[in-house]
Tab-separated table of C-alpha atoms in Angstrom:
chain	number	residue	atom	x	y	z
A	1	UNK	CA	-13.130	27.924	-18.274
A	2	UNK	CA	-9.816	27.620	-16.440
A	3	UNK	CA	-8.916	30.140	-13.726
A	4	UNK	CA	-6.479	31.994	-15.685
A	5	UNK	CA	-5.297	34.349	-12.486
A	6	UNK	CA	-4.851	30.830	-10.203
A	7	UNK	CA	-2.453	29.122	-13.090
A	8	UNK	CA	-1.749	32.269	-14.951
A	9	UNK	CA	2.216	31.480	-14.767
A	10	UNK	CA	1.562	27.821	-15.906
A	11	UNK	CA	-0.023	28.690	-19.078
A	12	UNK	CA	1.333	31.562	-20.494
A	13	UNK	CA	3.316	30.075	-22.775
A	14	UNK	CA	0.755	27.160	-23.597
A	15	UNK	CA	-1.676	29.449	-26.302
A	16	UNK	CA	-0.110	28.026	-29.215
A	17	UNK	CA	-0.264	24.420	-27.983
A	18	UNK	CA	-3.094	24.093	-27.087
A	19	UNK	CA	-4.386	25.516	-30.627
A	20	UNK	CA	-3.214	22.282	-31.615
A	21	UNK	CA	-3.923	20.044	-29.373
A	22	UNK	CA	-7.923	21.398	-30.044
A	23	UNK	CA	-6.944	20.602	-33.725
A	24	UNK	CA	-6.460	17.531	-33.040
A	25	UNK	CA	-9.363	16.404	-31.174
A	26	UNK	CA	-11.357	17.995	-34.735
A	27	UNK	CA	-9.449	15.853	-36.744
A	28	UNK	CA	-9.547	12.792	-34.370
A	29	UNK	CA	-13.346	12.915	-34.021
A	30	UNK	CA	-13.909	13.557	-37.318
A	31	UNK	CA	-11.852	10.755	-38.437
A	32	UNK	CA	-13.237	8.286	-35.203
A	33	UNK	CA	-16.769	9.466	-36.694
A	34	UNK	CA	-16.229	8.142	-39.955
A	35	UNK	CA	-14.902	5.026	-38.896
A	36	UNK	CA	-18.071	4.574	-36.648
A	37	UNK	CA	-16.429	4.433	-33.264
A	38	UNK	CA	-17.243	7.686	-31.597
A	39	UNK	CA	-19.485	10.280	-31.588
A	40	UNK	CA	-18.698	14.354	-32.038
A	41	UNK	CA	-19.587	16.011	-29.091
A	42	UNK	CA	-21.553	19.474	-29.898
A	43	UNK	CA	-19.765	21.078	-26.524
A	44	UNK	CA	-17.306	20.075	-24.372
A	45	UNK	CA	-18.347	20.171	-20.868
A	46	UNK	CA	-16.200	21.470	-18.764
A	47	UNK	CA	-14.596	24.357	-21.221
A	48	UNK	CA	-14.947	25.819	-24.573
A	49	UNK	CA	-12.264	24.400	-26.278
A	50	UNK	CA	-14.008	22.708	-29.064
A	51	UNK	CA	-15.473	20.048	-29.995
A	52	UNK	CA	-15.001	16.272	-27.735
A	53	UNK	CA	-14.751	12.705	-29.311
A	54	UNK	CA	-16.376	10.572	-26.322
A	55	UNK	CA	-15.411	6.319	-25.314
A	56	UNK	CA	-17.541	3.484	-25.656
A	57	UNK	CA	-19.040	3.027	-21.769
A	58	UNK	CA	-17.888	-0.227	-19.656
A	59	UNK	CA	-19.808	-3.063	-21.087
A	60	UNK	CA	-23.002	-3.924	-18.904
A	61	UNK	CA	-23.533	-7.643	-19.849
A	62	UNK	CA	-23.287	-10.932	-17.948
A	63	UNK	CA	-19.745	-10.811	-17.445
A	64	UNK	CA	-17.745	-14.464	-18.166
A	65	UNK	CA	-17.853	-17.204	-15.577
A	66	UNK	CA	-14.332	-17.407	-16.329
A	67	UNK	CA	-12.638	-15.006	-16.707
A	68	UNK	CA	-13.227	-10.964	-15.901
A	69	UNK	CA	-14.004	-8.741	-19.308
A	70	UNK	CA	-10.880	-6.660	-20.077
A	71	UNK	CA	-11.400	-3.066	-19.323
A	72	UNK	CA	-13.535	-0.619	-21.602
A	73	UNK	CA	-11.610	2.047	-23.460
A	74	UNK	CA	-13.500	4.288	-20.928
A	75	UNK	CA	-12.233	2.534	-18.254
A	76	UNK	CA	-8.602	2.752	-19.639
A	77	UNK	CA	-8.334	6.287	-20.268
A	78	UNK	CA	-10.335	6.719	-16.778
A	79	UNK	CA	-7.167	4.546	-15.236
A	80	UNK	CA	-5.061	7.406	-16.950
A	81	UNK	CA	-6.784	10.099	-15.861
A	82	UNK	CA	-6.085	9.371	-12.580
A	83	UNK	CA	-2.352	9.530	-12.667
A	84	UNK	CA	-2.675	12.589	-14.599
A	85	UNK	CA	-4.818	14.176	-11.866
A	86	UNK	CA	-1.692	13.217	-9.698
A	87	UNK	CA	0.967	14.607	-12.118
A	88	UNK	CA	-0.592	17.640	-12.923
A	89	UNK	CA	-1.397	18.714	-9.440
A	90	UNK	CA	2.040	18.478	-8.026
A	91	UNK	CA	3.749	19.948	-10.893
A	92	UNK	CA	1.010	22.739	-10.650
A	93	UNK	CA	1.402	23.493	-6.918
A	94	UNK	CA	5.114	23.274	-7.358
A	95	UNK	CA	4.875	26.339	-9.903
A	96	UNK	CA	2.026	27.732	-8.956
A	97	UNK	CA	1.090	27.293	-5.529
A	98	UNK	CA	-2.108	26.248	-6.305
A	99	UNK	CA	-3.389	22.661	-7.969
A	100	UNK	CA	-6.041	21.688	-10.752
A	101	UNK	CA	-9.278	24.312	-10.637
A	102	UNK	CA	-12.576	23.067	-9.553
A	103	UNK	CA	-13.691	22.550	-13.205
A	104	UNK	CA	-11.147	19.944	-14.124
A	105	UNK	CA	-11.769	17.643	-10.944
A	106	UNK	CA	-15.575	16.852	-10.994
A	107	UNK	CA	-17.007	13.682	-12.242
A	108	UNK	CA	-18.702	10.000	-11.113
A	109	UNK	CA	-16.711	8.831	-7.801
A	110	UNK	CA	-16.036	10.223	-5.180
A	111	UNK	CA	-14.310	13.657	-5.598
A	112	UNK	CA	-11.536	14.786	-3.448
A	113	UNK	CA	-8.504	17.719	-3.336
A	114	UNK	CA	-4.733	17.658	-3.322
A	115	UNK	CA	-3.356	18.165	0.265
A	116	UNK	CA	-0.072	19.201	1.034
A	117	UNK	CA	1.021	21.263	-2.028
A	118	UNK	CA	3.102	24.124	-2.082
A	119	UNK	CA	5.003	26.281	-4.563
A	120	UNK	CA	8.538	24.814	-4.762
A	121	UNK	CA	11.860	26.587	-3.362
A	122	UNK	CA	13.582	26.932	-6.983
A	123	UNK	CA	16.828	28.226	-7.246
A	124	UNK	CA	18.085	26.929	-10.670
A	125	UNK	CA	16.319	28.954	-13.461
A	126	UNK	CA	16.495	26.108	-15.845
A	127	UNK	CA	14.471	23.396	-13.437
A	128	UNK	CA	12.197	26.417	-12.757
A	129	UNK	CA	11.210	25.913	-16.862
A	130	UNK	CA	11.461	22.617	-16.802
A	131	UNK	CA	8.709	22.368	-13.932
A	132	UNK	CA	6.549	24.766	-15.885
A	133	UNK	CA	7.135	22.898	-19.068
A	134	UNK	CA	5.962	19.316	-17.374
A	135	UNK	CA	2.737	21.677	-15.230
A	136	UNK	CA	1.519	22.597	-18.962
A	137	UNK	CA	2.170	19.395	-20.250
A	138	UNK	CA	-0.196	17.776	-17.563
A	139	UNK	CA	-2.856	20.174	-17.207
A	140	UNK	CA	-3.251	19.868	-21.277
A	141	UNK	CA	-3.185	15.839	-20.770
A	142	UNK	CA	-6.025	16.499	-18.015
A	143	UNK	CA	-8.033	18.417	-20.029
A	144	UNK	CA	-7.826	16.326	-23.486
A	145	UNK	CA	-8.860	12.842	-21.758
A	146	UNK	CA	-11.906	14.496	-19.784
A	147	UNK	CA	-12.977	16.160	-23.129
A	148	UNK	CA	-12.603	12.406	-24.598
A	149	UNK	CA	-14.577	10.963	-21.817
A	150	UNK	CA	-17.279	13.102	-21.938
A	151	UNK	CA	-20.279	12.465	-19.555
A	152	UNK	CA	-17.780	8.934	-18.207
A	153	UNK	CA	-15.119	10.988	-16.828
A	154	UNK	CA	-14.091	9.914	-13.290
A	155	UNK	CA	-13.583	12.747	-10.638
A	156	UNK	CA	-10.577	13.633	-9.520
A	157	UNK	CA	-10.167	11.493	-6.021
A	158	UNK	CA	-8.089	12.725	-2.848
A	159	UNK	CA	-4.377	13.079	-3.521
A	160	UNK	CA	-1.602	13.142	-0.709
A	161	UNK	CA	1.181	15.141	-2.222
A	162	UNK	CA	2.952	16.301	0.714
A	163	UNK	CA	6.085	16.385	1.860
A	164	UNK	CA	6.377	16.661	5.718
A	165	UNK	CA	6.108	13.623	8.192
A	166	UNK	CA	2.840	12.429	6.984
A	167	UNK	CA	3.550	12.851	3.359
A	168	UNK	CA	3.319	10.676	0.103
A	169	UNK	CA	6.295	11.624	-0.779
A	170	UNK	CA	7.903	11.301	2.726
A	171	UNK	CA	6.566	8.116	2.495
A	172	UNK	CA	7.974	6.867	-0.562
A	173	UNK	CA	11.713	8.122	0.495
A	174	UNK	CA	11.478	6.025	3.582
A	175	UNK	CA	10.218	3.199	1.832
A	176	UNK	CA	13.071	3.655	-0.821
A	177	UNK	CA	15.721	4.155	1.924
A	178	UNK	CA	16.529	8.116	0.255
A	179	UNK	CA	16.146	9.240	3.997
A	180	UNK	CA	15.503	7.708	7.448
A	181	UNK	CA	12.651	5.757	9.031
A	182	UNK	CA	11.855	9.383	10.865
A	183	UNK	CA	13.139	11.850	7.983
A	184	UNK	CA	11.496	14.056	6.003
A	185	UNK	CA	11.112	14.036	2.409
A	186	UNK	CA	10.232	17.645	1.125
A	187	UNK	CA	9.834	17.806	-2.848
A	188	UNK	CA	9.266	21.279	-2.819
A	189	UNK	CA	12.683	22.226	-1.013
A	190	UNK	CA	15.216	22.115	-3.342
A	191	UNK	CA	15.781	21.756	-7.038
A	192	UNK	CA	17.040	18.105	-6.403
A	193	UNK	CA	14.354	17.259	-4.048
A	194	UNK	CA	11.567	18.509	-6.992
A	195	UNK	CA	13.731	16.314	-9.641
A	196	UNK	CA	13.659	13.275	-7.683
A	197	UNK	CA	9.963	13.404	-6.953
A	198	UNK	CA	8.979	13.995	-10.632
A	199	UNK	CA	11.679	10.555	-11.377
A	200	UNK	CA	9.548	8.727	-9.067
A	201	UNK	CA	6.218	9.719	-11.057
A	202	UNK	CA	6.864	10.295	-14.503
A	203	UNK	CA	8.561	7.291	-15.423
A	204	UNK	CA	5.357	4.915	-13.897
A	205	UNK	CA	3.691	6.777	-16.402
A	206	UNK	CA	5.632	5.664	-19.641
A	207	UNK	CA	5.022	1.867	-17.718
A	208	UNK	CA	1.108	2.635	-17.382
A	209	UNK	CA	0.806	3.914	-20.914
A	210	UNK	CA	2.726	0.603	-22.221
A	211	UNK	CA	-0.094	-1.677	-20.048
A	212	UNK	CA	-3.146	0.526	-20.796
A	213	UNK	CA	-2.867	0.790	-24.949
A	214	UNK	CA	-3.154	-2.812	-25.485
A	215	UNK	CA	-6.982	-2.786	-24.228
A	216	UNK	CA	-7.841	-0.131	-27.019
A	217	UNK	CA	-9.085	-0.674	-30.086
A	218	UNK	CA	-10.214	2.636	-31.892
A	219	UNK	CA	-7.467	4.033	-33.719
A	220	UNK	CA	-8.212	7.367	-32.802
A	221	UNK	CA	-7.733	6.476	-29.081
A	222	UNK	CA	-4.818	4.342	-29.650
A	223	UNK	CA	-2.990	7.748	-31.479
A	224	UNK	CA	-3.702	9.764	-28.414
A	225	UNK	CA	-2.769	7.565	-25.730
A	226	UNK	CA	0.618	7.293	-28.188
A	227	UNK	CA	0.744	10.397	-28.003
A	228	UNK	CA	0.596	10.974	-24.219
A	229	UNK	CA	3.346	8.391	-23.994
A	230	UNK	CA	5.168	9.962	-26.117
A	231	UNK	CA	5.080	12.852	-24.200
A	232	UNK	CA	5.368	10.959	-20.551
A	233	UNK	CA	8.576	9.207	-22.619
A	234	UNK	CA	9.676	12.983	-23.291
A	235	UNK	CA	9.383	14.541	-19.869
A	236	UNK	CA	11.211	11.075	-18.289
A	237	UNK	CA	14.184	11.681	-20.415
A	238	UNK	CA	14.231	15.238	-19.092
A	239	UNK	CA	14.016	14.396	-15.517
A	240	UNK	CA	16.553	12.218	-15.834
A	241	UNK	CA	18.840	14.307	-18.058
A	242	UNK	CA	18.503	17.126	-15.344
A	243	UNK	CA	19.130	15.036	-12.556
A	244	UNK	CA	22.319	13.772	-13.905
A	245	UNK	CA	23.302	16.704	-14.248
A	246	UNK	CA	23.106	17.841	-10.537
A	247	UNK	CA	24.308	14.316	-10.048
A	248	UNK	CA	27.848	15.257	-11.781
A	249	UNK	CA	28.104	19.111	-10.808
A	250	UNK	CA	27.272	18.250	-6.876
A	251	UNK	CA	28.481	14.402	-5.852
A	252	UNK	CA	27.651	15.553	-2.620
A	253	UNK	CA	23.754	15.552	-3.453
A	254	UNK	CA	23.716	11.511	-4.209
A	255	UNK	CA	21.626	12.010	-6.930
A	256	UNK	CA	22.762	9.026	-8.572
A	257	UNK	CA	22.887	6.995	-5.489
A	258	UNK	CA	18.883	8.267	-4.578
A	259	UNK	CA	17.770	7.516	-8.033
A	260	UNK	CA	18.972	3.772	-7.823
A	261	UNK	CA	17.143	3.560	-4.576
A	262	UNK	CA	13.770	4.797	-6.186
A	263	UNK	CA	14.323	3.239	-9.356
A	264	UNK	CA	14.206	-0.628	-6.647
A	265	UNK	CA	11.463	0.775	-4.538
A	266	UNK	CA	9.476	1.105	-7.755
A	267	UNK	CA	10.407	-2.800	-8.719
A	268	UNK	CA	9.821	-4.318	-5.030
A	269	UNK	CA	6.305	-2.998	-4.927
A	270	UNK	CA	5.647	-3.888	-8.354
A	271	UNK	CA	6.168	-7.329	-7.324
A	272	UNK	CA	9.304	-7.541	-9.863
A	273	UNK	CA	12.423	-6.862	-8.060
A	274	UNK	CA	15.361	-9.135	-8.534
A	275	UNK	CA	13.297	-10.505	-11.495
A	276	UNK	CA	15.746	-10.026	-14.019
A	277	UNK	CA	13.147	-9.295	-16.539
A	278	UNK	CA	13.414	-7.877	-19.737
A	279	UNK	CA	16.953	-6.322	-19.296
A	280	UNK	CA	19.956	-8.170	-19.821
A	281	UNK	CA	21.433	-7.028	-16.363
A	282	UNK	CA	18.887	-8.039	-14.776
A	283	UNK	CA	17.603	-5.123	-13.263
A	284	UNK	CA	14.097	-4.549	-15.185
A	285	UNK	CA	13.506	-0.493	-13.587
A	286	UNK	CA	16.931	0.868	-14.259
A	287	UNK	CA	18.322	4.223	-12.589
A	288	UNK	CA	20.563	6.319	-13.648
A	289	UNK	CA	23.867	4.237	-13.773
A	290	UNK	CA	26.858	5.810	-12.952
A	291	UNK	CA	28.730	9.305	-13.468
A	292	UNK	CA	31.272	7.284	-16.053
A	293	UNK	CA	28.472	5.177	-17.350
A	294	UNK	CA	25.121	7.188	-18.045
A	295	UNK	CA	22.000	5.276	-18.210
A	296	UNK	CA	19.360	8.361	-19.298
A	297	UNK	CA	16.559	6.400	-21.126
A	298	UNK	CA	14.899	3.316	-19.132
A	299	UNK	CA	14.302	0.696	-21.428
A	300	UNK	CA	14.861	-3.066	-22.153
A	301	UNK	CA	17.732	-4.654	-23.901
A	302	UNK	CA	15.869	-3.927	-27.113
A	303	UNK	CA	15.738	-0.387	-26.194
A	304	UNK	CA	12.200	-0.680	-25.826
A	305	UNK	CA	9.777	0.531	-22.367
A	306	UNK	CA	8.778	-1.977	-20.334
A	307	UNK	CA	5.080	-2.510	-19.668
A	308	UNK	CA	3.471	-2.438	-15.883
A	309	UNK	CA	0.201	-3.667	-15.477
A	310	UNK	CA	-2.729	-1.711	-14.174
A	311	UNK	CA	-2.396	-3.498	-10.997
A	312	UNK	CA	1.497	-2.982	-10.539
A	313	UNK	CA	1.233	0.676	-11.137
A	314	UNK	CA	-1.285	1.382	-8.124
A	315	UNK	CA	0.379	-0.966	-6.139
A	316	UNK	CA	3.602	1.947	-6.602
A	317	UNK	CA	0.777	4.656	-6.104
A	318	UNK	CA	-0.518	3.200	-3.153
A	319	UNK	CA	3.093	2.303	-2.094
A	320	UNK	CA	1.949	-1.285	-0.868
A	321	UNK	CA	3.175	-4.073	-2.227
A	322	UNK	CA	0.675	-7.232	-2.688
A	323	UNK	CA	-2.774	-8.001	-4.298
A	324	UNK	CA	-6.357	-6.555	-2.612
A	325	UNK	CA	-5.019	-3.136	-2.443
A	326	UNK	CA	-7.673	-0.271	-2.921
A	327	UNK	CA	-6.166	3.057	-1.236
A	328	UNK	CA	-3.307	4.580	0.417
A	329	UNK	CA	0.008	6.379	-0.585
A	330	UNK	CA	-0.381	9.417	-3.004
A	331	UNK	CA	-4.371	8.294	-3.292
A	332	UNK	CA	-5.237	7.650	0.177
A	333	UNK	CA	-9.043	6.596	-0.590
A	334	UNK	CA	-8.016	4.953	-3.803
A	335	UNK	CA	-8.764	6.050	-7.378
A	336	UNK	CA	-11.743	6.909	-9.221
A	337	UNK	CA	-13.183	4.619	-12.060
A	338	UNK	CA	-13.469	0.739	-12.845
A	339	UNK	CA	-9.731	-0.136	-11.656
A	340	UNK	CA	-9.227	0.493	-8.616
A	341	UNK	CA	-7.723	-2.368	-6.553
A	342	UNK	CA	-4.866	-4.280	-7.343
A	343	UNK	CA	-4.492	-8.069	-7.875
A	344	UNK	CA	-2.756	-11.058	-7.612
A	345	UNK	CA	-2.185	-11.536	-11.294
A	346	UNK	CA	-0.224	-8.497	-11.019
């Protein structure tokens, strides 16, 4: 079971939902069952909460001389996990003080912790419930995929979420140009800080959703990773919401101006900056716009979410542009699972 005194603040709230999130998995497996493409689980592993629906494992034949075999369902919601493991712990450590309990980390791979966490500084009451709303959000997300895995869930790997001179984050402002080649980034210090760090997660996770669901092909799977975008699409449009509005009540915080920046460092190590993909201004990650011309949802010019490949998302979580990558960033050893490096495909 989860260490209700570590994350007790996290969760108090979350009974209800995740009474139906549990419901869900029933009906899923159930319904997966019937259609032959999972199996009911009699336990769930690593809690109590009912009953599991586990993945198909990575194919083990010849592979094609041509071309590579597209990734298992396992392997996708593996991929997932991963960023989730990233998500959750910083949101967690930034309410809580403390990250994901031992239970929810283990698996094959190479298992490491979340360094440089701490409980954020907040000040405004209604980030403070935002951040607790996106912790229980991703803790639930962490839980539901390693109950779908089953005995194929990937451990958690190492995670660099800091935010002094040797942190991700720090790294990821400098890269962006939101402070100096020597300045800190520290997304724990202010309300802003914490709103600009979640922008530069969350919204690579409505991207990595987009890439992953094409690769699935059980129905039930491809209505829960929906619904985890959904959700990833939900918090996005928070973060952003919020941060326009310290954008508007504080000009002097350059919200707007430090949300472009992240929104291009995002699209120059994806390998699609000044692409002019997808949106008709050319500018395919969008930030915020302006304060007389709000831009809160990132989408195309059909008003649809883009799509970043496996490999473009951990080239942004290893924050290194290029193909061959395998570690660095917020996952300093890499990830856990089947994808790990990135390519030149993209």
């Amino acid at each position: 079971m989860i260490d209700q005194d570590a994350i007790s603040a996290v969760l108090q709230a979350g009974a209800h939902r995740r009474e139906e999130r549990r419901r869900f998995l029933r009906i899923a497996g159930g319904a997966a069952a019937m259609a032959g493409g999972m199996t009911l689980l009699s336990s769930c592993g690593d809690d109590d909460d009912g009953p599991a629906i586990t993945l198909q494992p990575t194919p083990t034949g010849t592979p094609s001389p041509t071309a590579a075999a597209p990734p298992s369902e396992a392997d996708v919601f593996n991929f997932a996990l991963q960023l989730e493991y990233l998500e959750s712990n910083f949101y967690l450590f930034a309410t809580s003080g403390q990250g994901l309990p031992a239970n929810l980390r283990t698996g094959t791979g190479t298992q490491g912790d979340a360094v440089g966490g701490r409980q954020a500084n907040f000040t405004d009451p209604v980030v403070r419930q935002y951040a607790r709303e996106l912790a229980e959000d991703e803790l639930l997300h962490v839980q539901f995929i390693r109950r779908t895995l089953g005995s194929a869930v990937a451990a958690q790997p190492a995670i660099n979420i800091g935010g002094d001179a040797n942190g991700a984050f720090t790294a990821a402002a400098r890269s962006a140009g939101v402070v100096g080649a020597t300045g800190v980034f520290d997304p724990y210090a202010t309300d802003e800080n914490f709103l600009l760090a979640a922008f530069l997660l969350a919204e690579v996770g409505v991207n990595a959703y987009m890439g992953g669901v094409q690769f699935l092909n059980t129905p039930a799977f491809i209505e829960a990773a929906a619904g985890i975008h959904a959700v990833e699409g939900y918090h996005s449009g928070l973060i952003r919401t919020a941060l326009v509005t310290k954008g508007i009540q504080t000009p002097a915080l350059n919200v707007f101006q430090n949300a472009q920046r992240i929104s291009d460092a995002r699209d120059t190590l994806d390998g699609t900056a000044n692409t002019g993909l997808l949106n008709q201004g050319g500018d395919r990650d969008q930030g915020l716009g302006t304060p007389d011309n709000l831009n809160l949802v990132n989408a195309d010019a059909n008003a649809i979410a883009f799509v970043r490949s496996p490999s473009q998302v951990l080239n942004i979580a290893y924050l290194a542009a290029g193909p061959n990558i395998a570690g660095g960033g917020f996952f300093p050893n890499g990830v856990n699972g089947n994808i790990r490096s990135t390519t030149a495909t993209g």
